mmCIF file of C-alpha atoms in Angstrom:
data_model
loop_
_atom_site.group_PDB
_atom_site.id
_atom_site.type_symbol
_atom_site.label_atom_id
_atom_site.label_comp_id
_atom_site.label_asym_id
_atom_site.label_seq_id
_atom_site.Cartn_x
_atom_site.Cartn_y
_atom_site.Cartn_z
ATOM 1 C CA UNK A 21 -10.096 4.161 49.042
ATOM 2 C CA UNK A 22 -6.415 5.221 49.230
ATOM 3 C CA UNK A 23 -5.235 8.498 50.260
ATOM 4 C CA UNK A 24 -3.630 10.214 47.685
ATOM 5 C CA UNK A 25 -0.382 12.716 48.899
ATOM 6 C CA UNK A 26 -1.677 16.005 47.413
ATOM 7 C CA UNK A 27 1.577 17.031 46.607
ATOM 8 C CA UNK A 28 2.486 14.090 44.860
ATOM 9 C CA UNK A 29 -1.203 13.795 42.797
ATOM 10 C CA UNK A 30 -0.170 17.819 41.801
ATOM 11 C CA UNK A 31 3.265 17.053 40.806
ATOM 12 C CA UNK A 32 1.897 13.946 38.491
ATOM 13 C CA UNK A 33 -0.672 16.530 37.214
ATOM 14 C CA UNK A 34 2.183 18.789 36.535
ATOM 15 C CA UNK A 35 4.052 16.084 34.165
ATOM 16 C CA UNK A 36 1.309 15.329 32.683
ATOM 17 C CA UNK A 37 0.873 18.512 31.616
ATOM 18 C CA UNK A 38 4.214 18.626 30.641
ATOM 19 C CA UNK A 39 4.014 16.049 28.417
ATOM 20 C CA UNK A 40 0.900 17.102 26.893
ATOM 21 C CA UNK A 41 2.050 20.342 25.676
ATOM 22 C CA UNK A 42 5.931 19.350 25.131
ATOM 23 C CA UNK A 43 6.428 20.988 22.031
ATOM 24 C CA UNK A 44 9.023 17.811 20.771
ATOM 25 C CA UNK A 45 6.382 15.536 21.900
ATOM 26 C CA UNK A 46 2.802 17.420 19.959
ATOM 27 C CA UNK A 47 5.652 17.750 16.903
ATOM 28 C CA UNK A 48 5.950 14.398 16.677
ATOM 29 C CA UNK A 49 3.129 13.079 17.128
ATOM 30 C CA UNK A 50 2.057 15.491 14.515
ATOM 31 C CA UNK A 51 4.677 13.961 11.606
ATOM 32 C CA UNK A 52 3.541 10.777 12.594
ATOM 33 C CA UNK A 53 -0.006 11.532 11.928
ATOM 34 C CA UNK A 54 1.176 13.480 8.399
ATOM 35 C CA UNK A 55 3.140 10.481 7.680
ATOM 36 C CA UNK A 56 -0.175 7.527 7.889
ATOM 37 C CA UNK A 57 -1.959 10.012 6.161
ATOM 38 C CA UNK A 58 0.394 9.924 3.533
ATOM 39 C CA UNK A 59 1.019 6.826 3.508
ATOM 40 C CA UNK A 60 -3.150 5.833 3.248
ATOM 41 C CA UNK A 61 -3.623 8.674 0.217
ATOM 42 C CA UNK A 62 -0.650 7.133 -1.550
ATOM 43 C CA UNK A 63 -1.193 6.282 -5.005
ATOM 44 C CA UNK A 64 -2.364 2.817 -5.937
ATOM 45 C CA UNK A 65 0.324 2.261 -8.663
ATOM 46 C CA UNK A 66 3.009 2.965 -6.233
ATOM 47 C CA UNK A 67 2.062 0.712 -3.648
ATOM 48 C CA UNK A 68 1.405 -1.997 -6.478
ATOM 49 C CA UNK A 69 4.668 -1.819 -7.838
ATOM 50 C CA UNK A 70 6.473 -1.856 -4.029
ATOM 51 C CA UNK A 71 4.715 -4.967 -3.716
ATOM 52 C CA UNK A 72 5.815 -6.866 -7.219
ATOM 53 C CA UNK A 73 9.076 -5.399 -6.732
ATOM 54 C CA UNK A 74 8.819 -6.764 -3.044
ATOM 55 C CA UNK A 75 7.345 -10.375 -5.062
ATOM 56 C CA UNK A 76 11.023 -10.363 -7.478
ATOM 57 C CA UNK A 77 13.100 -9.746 -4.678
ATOM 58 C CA UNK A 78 11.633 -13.147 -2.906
ATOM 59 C CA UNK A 79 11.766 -15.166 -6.016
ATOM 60 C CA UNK A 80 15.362 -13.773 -6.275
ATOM 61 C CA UNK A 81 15.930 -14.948 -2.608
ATOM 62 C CA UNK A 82 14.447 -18.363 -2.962
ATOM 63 C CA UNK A 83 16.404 -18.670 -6.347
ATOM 64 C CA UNK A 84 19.553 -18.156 -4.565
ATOM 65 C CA UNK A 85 18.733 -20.184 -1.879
ATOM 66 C CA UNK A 86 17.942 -23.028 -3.745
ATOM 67 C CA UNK A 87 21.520 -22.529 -5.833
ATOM 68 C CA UNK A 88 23.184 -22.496 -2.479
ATOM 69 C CA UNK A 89 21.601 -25.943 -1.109
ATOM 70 C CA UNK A 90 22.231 -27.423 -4.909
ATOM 71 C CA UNK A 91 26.152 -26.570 -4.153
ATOM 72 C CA UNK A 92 26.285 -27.680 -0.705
ATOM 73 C CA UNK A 93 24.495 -31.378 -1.662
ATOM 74 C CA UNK A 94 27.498 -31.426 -4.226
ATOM 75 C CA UNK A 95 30.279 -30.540 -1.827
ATOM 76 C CA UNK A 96 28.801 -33.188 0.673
ATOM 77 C CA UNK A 97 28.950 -35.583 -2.429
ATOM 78 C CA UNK A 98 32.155 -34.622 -3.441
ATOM 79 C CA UNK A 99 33.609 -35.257 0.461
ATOM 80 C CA UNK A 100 31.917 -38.721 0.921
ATOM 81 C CA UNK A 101 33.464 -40.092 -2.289
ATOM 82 C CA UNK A 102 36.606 -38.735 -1.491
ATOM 83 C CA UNK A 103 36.196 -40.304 2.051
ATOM 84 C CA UNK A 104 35.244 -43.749 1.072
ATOM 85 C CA UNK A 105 38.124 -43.286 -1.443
ATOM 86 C CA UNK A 106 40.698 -42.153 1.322
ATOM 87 C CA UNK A 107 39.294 -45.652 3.399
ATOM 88 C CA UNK A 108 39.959 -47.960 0.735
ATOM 89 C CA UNK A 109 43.267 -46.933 0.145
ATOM 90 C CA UNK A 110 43.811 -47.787 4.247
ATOM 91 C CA UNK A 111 42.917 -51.355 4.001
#
């Protein structure tokens, strides 16, 4: 077994008592603990309409996405005609 400085193992003691009673520290641990508890008790309505609103904002997404791909296909169109146009002229 190692030998432990005693002034050092008293001075980690000391922080850790620090820590335990840092009055920031127990206060925030405190909220946090008032905050799952609120968050578990909350009422079932609210955290079913979170999650269809949650639902409409990914159909939303995906609609927008798919309008965005639907543009770009036509703009990649749009530049290959105008390509093979532009090279038939050149011959």
């Amino acid at each position: 077994m190692r030998h432990i400085n005693p002034s050092i193992h008293h001075g980690f003691c000391k922080k850790l008592e620090n820590i335990e009673t840092e009055p920031n520290l127990v206060n925030r641990q405190i909220i946090f603990e008032n905050e799952i508890a609120e968050a578990l008790s909350s009422d079932k309505k609210q955290l079913e309409d979170l999650f269809y609103s949650y639902q409409e904002r990914l159909k939303e997404i995906d609609r927008i996405r798919r309008e965005y791909f639907r543009i770009q296909q036509q703009a990649r169109v749009k530049l290959r005609k105008q390509q093979l146009r532009n090279n038939t002229r050149t011959k």
